[in-house]
mmCIF file of C-alpha atoms and ligand atoms in Angstrom:
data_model
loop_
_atom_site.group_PDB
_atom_site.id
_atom_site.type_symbol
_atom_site.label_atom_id
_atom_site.label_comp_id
_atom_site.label_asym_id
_atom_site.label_seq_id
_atom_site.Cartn_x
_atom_site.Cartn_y
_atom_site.Cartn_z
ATOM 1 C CA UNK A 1 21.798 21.282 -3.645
ATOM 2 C CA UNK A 2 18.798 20.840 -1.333
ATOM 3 C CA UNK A 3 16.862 17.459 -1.965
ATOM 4 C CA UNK A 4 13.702 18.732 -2.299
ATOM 5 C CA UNK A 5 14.943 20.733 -4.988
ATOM 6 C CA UNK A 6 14.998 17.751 -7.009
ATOM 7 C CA UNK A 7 11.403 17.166 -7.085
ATOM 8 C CA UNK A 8 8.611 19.330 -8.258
ATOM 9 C CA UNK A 9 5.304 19.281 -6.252
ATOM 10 C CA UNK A 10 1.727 19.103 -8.012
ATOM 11 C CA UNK A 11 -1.800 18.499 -7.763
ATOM 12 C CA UNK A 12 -3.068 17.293 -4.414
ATOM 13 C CA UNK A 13 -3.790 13.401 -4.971
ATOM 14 C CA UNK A 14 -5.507 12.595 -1.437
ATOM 15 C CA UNK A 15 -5.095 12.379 2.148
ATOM 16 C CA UNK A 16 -4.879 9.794 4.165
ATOM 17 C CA UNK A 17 -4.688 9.544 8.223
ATOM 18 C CA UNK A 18 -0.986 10.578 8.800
ATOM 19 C CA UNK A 19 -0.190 12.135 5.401
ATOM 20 C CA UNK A 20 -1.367 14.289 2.401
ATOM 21 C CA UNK A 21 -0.456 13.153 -1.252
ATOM 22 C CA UNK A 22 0.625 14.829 -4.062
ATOM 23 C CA UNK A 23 1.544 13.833 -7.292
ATOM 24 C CA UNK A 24 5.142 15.544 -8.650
ATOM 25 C CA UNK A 25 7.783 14.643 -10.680
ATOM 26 C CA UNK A 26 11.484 14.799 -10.996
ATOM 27 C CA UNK A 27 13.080 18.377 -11.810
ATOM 28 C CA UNK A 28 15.458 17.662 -14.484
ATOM 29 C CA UNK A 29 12.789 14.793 -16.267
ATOM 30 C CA UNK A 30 9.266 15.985 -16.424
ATOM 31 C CA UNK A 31 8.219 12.686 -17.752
ATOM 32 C CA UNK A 32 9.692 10.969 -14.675
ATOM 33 C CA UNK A 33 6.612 11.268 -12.099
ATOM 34 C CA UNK A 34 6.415 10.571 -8.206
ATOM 35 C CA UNK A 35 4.290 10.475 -5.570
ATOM 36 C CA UNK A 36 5.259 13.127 -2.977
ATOM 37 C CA UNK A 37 3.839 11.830 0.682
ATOM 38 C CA UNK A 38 3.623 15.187 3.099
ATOM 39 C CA UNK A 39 3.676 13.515 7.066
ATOM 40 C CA UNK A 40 1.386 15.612 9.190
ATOM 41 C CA UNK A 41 3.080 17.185 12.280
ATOM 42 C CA UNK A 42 1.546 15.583 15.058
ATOM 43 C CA UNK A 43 1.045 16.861 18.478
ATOM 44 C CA UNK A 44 3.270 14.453 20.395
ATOM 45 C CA UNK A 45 6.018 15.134 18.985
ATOM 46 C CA UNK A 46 7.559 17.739 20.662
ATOM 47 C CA UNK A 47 11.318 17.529 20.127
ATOM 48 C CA UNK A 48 10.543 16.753 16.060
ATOM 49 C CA UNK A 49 10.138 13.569 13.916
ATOM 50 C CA UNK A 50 10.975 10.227 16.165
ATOM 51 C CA UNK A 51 13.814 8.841 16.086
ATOM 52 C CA UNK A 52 12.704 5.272 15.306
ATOM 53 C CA UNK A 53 10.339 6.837 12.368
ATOM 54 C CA UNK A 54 13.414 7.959 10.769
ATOM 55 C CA UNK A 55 15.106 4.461 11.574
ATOM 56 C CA UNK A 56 12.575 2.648 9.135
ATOM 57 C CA UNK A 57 12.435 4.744 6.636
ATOM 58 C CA UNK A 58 16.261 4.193 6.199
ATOM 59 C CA UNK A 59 15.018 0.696 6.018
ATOM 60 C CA UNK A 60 12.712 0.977 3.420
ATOM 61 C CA UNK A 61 14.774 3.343 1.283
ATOM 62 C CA UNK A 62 17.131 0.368 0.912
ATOM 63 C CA UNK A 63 14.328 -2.453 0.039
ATOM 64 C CA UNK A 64 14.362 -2.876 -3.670
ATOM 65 C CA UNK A 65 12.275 -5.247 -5.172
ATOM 66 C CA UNK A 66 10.049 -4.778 -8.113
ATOM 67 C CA UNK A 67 6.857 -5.551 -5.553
ATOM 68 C CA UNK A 68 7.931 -3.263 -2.881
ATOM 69 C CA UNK A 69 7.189 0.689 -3.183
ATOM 70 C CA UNK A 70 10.042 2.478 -4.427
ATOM 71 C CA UNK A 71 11.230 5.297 -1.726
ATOM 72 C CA UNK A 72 13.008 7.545 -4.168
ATOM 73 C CA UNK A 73 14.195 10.415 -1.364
ATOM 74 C CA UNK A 74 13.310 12.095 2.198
ATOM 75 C CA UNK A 75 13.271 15.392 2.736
ATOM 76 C CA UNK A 76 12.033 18.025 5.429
ATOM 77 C CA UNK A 77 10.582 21.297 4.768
ATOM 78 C CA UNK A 78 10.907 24.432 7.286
ATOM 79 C CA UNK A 79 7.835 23.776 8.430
ATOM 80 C CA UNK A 80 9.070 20.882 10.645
ATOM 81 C CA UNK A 81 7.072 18.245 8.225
ATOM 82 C CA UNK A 82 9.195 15.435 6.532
ATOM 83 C CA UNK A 83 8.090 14.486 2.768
ATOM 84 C CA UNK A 84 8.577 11.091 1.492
ATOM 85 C CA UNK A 85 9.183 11.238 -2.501
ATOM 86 C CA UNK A 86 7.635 7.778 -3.535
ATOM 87 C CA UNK A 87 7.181 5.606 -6.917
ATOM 88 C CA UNK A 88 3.805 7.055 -8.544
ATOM 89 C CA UNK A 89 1.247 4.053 -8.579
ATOM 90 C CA UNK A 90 -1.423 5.434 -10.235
ATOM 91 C CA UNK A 91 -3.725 2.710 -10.753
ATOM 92 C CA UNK A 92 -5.241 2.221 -7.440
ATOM 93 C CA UNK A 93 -5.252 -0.804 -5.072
ATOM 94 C CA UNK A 94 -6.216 -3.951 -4.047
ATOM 95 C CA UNK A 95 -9.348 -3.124 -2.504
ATOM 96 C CA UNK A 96 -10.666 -1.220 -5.075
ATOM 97 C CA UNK A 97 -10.387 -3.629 -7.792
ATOM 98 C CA UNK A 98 -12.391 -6.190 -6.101
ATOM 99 C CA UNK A 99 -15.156 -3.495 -4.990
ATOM 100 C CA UNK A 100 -15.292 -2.110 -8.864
ATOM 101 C CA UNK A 101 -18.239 -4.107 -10.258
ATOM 102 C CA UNK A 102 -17.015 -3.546 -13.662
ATOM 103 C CA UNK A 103 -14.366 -5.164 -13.423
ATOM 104 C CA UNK A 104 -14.213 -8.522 -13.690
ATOM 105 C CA UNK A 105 -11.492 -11.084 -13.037
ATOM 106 C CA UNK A 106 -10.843 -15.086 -12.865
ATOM 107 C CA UNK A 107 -9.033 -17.534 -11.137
ATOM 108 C CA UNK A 108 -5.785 -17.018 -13.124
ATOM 109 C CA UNK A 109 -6.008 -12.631 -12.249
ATOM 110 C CA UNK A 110 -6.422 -13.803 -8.152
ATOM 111 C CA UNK A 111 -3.004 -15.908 -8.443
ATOM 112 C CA UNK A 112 -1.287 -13.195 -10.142
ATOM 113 C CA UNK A 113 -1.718 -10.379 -7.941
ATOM 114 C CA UNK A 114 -1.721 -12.674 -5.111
ATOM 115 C CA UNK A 115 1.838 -14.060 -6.013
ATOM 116 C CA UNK A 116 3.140 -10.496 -6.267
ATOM 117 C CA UNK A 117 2.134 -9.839 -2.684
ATOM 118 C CA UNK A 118 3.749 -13.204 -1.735
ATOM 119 C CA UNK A 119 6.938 -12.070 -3.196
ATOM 120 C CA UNK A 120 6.680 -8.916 -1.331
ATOM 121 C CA UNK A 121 6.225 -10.130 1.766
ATOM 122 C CA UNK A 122 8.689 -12.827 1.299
ATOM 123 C CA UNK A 123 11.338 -9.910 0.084
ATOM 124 C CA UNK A 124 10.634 -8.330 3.802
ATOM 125 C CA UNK A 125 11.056 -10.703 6.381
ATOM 126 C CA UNK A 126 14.317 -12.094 4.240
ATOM 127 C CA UNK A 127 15.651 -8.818 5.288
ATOM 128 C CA UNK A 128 13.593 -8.721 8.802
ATOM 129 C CA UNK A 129 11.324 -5.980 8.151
ATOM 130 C CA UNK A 130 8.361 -6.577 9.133
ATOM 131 C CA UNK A 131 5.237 -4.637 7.461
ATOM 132 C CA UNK A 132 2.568 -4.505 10.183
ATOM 133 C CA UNK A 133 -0.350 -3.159 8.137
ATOM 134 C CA UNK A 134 -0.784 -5.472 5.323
ATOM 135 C CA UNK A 135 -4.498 -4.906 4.239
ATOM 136 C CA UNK A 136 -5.997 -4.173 0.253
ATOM 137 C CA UNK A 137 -5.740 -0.762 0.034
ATOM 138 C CA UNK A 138 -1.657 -0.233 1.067
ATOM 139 C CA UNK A 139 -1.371 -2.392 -2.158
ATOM 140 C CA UNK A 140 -1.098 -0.396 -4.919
ATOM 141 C CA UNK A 141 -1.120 -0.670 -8.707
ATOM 142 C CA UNK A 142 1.422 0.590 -11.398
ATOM 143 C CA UNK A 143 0.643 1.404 -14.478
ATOM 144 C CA UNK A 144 2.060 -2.011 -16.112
ATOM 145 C CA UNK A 145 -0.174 -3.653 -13.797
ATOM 146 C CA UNK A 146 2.323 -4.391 -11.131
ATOM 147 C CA UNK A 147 1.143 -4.721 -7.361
ATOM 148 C CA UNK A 148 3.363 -3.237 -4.953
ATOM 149 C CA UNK A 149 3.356 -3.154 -0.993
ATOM 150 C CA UNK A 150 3.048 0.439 -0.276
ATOM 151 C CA UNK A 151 3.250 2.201 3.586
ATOM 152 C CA UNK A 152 5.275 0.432 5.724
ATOM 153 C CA UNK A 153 5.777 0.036 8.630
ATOM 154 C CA UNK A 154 5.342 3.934 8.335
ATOM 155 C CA UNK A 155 1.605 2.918 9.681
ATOM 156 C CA UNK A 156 3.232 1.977 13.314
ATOM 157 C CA UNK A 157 5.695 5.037 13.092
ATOM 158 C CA UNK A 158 3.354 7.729 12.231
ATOM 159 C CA UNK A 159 0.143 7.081 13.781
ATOM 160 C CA UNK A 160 1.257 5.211 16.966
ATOM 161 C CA UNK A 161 4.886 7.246 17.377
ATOM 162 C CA UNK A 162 6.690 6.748 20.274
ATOM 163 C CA UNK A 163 4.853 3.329 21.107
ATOM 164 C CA UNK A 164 6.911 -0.129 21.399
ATOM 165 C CA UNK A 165 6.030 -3.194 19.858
ATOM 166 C CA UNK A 166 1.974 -2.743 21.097
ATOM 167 C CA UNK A 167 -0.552 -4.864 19.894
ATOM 168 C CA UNK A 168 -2.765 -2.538 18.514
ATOM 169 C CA UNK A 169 -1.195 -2.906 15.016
ATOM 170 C CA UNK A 170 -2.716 -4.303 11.449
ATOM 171 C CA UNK A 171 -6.150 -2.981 10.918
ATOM 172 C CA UNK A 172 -8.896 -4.996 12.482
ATOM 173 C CA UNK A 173 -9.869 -7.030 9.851
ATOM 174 C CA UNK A 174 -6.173 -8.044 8.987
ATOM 175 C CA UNK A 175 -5.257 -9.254 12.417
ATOM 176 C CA UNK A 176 -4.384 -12.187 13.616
ATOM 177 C CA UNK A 177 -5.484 -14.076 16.542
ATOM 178 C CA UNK A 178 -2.064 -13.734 18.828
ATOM 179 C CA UNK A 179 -2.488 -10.213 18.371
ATOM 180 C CA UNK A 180 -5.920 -10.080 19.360
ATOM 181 C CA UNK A 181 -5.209 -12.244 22.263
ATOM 182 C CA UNK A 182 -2.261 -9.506 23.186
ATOM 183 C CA UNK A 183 0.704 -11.422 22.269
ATOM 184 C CA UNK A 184 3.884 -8.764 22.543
ATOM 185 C CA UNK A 185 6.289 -10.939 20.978
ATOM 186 C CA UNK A 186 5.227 -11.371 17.558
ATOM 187 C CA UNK A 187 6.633 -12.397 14.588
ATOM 188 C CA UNK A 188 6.217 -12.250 10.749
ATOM 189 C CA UNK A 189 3.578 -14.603 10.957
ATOM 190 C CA UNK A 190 1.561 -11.627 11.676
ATOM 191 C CA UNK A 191 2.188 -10.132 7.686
ATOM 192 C CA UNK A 192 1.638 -14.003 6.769
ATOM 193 C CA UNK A 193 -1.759 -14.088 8.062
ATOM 194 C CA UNK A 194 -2.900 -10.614 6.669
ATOM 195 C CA UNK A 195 -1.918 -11.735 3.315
ATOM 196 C CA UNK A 196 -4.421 -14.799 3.650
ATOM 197 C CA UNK A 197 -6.982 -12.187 4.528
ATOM 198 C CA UNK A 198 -6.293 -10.213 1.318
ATOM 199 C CA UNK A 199 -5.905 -13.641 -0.792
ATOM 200 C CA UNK A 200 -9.581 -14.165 0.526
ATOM 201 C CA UNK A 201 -11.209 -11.456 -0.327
ATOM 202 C CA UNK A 202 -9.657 -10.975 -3.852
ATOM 203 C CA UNK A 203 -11.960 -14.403 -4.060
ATOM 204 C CA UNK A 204 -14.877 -13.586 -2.709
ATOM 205 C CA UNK A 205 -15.123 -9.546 -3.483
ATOM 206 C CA UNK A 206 -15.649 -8.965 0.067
ATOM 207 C CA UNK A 207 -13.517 -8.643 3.419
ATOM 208 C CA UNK A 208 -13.383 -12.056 5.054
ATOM 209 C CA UNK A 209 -13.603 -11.941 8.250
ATOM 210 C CA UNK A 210 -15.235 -9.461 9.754
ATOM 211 C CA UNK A 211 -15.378 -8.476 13.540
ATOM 212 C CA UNK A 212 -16.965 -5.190 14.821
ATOM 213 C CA UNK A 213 -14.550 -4.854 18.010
ATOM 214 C CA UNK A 214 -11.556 -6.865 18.730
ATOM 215 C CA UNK A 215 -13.488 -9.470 20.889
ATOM 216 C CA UNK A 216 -16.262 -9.903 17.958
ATOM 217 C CA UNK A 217 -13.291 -10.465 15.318
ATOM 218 C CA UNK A 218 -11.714 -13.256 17.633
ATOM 219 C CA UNK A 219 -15.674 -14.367 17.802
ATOM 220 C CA UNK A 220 -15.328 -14.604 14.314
ATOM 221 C CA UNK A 221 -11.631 -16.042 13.768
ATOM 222 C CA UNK A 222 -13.016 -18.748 15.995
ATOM 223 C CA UNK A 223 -16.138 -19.543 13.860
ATOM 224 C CA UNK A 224 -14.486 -20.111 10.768
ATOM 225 C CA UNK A 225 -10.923 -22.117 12.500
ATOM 226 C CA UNK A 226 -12.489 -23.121 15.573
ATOM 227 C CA UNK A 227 -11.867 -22.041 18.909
ATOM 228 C CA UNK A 228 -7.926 -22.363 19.887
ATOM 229 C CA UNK A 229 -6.986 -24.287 22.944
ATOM 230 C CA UNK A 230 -3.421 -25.812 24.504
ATOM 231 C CA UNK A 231 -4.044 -29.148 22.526
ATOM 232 C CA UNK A 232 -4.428 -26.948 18.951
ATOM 233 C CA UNK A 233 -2.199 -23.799 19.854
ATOM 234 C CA UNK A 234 0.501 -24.728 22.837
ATOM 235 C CA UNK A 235 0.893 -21.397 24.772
ATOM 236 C CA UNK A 236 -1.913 -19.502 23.805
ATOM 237 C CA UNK A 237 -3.788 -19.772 27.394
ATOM 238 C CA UNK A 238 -0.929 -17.567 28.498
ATOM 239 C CA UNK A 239 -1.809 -14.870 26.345
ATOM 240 C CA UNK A 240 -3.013 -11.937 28.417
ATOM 241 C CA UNK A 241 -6.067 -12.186 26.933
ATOM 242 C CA UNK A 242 -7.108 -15.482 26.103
ATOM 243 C CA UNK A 243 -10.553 -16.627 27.142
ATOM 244 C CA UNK A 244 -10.884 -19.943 28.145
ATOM 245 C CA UNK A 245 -13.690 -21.964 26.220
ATOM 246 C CA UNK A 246 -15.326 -22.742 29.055
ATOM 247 C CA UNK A 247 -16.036 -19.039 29.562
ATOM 248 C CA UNK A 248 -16.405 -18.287 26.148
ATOM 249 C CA UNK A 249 -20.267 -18.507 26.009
ATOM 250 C CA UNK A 250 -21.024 -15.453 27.791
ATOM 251 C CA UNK A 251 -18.786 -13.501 24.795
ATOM 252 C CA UNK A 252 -19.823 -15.490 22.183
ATOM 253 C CA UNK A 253 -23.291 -15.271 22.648
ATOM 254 C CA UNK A 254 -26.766 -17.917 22.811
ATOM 255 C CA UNK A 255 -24.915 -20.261 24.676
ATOM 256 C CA UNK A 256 -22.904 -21.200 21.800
ATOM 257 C CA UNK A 257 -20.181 -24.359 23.116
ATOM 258 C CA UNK A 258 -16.480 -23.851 21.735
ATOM 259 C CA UNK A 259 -16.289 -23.902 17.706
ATOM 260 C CA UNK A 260 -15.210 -26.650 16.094
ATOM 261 C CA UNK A 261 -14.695 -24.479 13.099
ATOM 262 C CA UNK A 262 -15.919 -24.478 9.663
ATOM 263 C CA UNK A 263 -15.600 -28.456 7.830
ATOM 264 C CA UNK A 264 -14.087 -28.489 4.176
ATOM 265 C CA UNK A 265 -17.301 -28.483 2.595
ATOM 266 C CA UNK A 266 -17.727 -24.845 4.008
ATOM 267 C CA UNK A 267 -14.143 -23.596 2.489
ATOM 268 C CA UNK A 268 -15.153 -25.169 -1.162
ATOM 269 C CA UNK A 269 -18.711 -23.368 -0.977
ATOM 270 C CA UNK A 270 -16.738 -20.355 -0.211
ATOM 271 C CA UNK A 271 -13.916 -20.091 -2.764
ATOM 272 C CA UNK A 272 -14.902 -21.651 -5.977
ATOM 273 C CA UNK A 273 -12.193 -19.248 -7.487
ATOM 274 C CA UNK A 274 -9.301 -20.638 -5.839
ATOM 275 C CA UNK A 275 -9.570 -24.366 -6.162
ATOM 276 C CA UNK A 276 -8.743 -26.680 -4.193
ATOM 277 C CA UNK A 277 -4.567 -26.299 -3.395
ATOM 278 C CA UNK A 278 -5.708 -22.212 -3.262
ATOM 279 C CA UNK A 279 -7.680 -23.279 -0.450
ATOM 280 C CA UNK A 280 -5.140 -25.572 1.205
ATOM 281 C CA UNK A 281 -2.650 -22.663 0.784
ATOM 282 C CA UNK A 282 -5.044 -20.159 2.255
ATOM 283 C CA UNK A 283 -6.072 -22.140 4.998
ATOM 284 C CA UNK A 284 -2.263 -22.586 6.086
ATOM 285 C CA UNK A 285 -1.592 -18.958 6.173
ATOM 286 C CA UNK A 286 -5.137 -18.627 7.680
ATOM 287 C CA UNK A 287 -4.005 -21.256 10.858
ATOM 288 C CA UNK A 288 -4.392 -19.278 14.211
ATOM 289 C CA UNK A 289 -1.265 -20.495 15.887
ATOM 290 C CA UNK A 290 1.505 -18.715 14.256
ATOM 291 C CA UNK A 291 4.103 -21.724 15.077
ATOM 292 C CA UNK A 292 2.286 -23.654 12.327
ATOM 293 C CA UNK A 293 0.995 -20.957 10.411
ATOM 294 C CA UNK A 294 3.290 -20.948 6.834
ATOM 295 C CA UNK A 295 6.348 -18.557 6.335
ATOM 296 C CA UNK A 296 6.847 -16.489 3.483
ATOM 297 C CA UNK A 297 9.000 -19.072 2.017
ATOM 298 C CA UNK A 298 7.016 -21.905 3.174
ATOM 299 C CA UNK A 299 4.174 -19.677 0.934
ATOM 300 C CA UNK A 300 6.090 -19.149 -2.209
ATOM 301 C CA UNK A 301 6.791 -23.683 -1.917
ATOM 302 C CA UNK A 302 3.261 -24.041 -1.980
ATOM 303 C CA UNK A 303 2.162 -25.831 -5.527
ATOM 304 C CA UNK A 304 -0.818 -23.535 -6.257
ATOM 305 C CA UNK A 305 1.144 -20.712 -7.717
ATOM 306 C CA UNK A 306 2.387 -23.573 -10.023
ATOM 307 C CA UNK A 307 -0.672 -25.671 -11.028
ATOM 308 C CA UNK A 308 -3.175 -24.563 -13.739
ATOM 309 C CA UNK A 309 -4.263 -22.276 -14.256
ATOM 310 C CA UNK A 310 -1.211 -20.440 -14.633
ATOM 311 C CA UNK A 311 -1.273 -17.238 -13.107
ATOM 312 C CA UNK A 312 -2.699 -14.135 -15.807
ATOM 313 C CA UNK A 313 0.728 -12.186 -16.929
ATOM 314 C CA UNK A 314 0.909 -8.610 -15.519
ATOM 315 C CA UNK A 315 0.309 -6.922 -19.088
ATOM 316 C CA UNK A 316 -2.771 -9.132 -19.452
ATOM 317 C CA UNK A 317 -4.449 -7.862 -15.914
ATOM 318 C CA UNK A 318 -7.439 -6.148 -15.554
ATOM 319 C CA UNK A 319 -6.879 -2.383 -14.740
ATOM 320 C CA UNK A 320 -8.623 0.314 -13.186
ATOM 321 C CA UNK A 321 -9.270 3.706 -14.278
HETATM 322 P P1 ADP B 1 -5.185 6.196 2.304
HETATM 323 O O1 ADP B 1 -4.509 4.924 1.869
HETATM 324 O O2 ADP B 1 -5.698 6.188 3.702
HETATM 325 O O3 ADP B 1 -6.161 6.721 1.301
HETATM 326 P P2 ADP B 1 -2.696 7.512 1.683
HETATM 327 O O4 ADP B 1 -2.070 8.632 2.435
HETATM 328 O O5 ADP B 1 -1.912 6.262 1.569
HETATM 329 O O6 ADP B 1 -4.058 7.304 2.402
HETATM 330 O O7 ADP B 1 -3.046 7.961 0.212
HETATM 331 C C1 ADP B 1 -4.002 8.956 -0.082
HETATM 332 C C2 ADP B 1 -4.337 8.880 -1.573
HETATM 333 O O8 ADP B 1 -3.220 9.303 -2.342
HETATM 334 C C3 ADP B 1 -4.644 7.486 -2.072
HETATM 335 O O9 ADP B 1 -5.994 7.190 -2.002
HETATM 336 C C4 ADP B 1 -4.150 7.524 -3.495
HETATM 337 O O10 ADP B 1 -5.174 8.004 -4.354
HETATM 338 C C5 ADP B 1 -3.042 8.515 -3.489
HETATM 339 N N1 ADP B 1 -1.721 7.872 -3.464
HETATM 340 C C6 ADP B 1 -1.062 7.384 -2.387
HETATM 341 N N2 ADP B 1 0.141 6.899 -2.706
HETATM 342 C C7 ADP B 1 0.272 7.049 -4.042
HETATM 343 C C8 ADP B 1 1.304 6.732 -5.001
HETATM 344 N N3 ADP B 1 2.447 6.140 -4.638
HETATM 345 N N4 ADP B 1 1.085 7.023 -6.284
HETATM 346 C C9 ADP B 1 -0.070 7.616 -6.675
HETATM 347 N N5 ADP B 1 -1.067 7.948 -5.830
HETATM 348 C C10 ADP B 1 -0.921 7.671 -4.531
#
């Protein structure tokens, strides 16, 4: 029997860039419900779905953790599209919770949902996937409360197809300095320091840093952490395109010297919800050079997801919709 015959196809959920979403559910158990992901056909490819598209969504289908989207079954229609039948999160994401102003959450709610994305994460690059596209709103919400990493590495495969390992992944906002600089060998780190941007903004209800073009978000990566040089970040003047501080003035604007980067004080001011070992921890996944930025592990070691308060049990969350 054909695989798509398993699944039953319903009401149109939303769209996205690469995909359309339905909601559907399992043939033989109505109750059971999915999410059924429709890829658009896109123009470049020619000879069908790419190769190395279909390569990591092998990969995915055999990630199972309970923080990781489940990928239940792929299937292609005649129509040349390929459908991904997914778990059905239906209570949003990340970034909506923190822009709902009726909701309101504490300390404890920030180190729950942040630990589940830390175990996600951590889940990954144990088995060397890397996600690429970490950002609020690919982190979705089951109905028990659970956060799960949704759309990986399907960002890359989709929208850029065909491209190697380029430097225009992660969403601006999300990405870290070696990236912006045009490092080509990357590494988890990448994921690591996306989380820290979620982590922050789950505290302040707001994205964190904030660039308008790739130049003004390394402007701004450099105002908060201070402006990375061979003594702070060996290697980095061999990026392809690091500016050197001395010529930085004409990008950064006013005449402004080399930052020095925000002082403690600043960090405290700006994250009263997550105390101060949150802000140690966020700061370490937040360090520009990604030799010393934190791994996954080195997250999950840090003591603030065991000091008080203890983080809010999933049943006890505050929910959406
Ligand atoms: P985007 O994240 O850009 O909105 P997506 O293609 O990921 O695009 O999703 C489109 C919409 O479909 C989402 O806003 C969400 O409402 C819904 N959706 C996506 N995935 C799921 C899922 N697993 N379960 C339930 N709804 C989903």
């Amino acid at each position: 029997k054909e695989t798509r015959e398993k699944y039953v196809t319903g009401d149109r959920l939303g769209e996205g860039t690469y995909a359309v979403v339905y909601s559907g559910h399992f043939r033989s158990d109505p109750a059971r419900l999915v999410a059924i992901k429709k890829i658009k056909v896109q123009q470049e490819w020619k000879d069908g779905i790419p190769m190395d598209a279909i390569r990591e969504i092998k990969f995915l289908q055999e990630l199972e953790h309970p923080n990781i989207i489940k990928l239940y079954d792929v299937y292609s229609t005649k129509d040349q599209n390929i459908s991904l039948v997914l778990e059905h999160l239906p209570l949003g994401d990340l970034e909506g919770l923190w822009k709902n102003k009726e909701i309101s959450y504490t300390s404890a709610d920030i180190k729950s949902w942040s630990n589940m994305l830390a175990q996600a994460i951590w889940w990954c690059h144990e088995h060397f996937v890397l996600h690429r596209d970490i950002k609020g709103n690919n982190l979705l919400i089951a109905a028990d409360g659970t956060v799960k990493l949704a759309d990986f590495g399907l960002a890359r495969s989709f929208a850029d197809a065909g491209r190697p390992m380029t430097h225009v992944v992660i969403t601006r906002f999300y990405r870290p300095p070696e990236l912006l600089y045009g490092a080509r060998h990357y590494s988890g780190k990448v994921d690591i320091w996306s989380v820290g941007c979620v982590i922050a903004e789950l505290a302040i209800r707001r994205f964190f840093l904030t660039g308008d073009s790739d130049l003004g978000q390394l402007a701004v990566i450099c105002e908060h952490f201070g402006t990375p040089t061979e003594e702070t970040w060996p290697g980095v003047s061999k990026l392809e395109y690091y500016i050197k501080p001395s010529e930085q003035q004409s990008w950064q604007g006013n005449g402004t010297a080399p930052r020095k980067g925000y002082p403690s004080s600043w960090w405290k001011a700006a994250f009263p919800l997550l105390g101060d070992d949150g802000i140690d921890l966020l700061r370490a996944m937040l360090t520009p050079d990604p030799n010393k930025r934190l791994s996954a592990k080195q997250v999950l070691d840090h003591p603030y997801w065991t000091n008080a308060p203890r983080p809010t049990k999933k049943e006890n969350l505050p929910k959406q919709g």
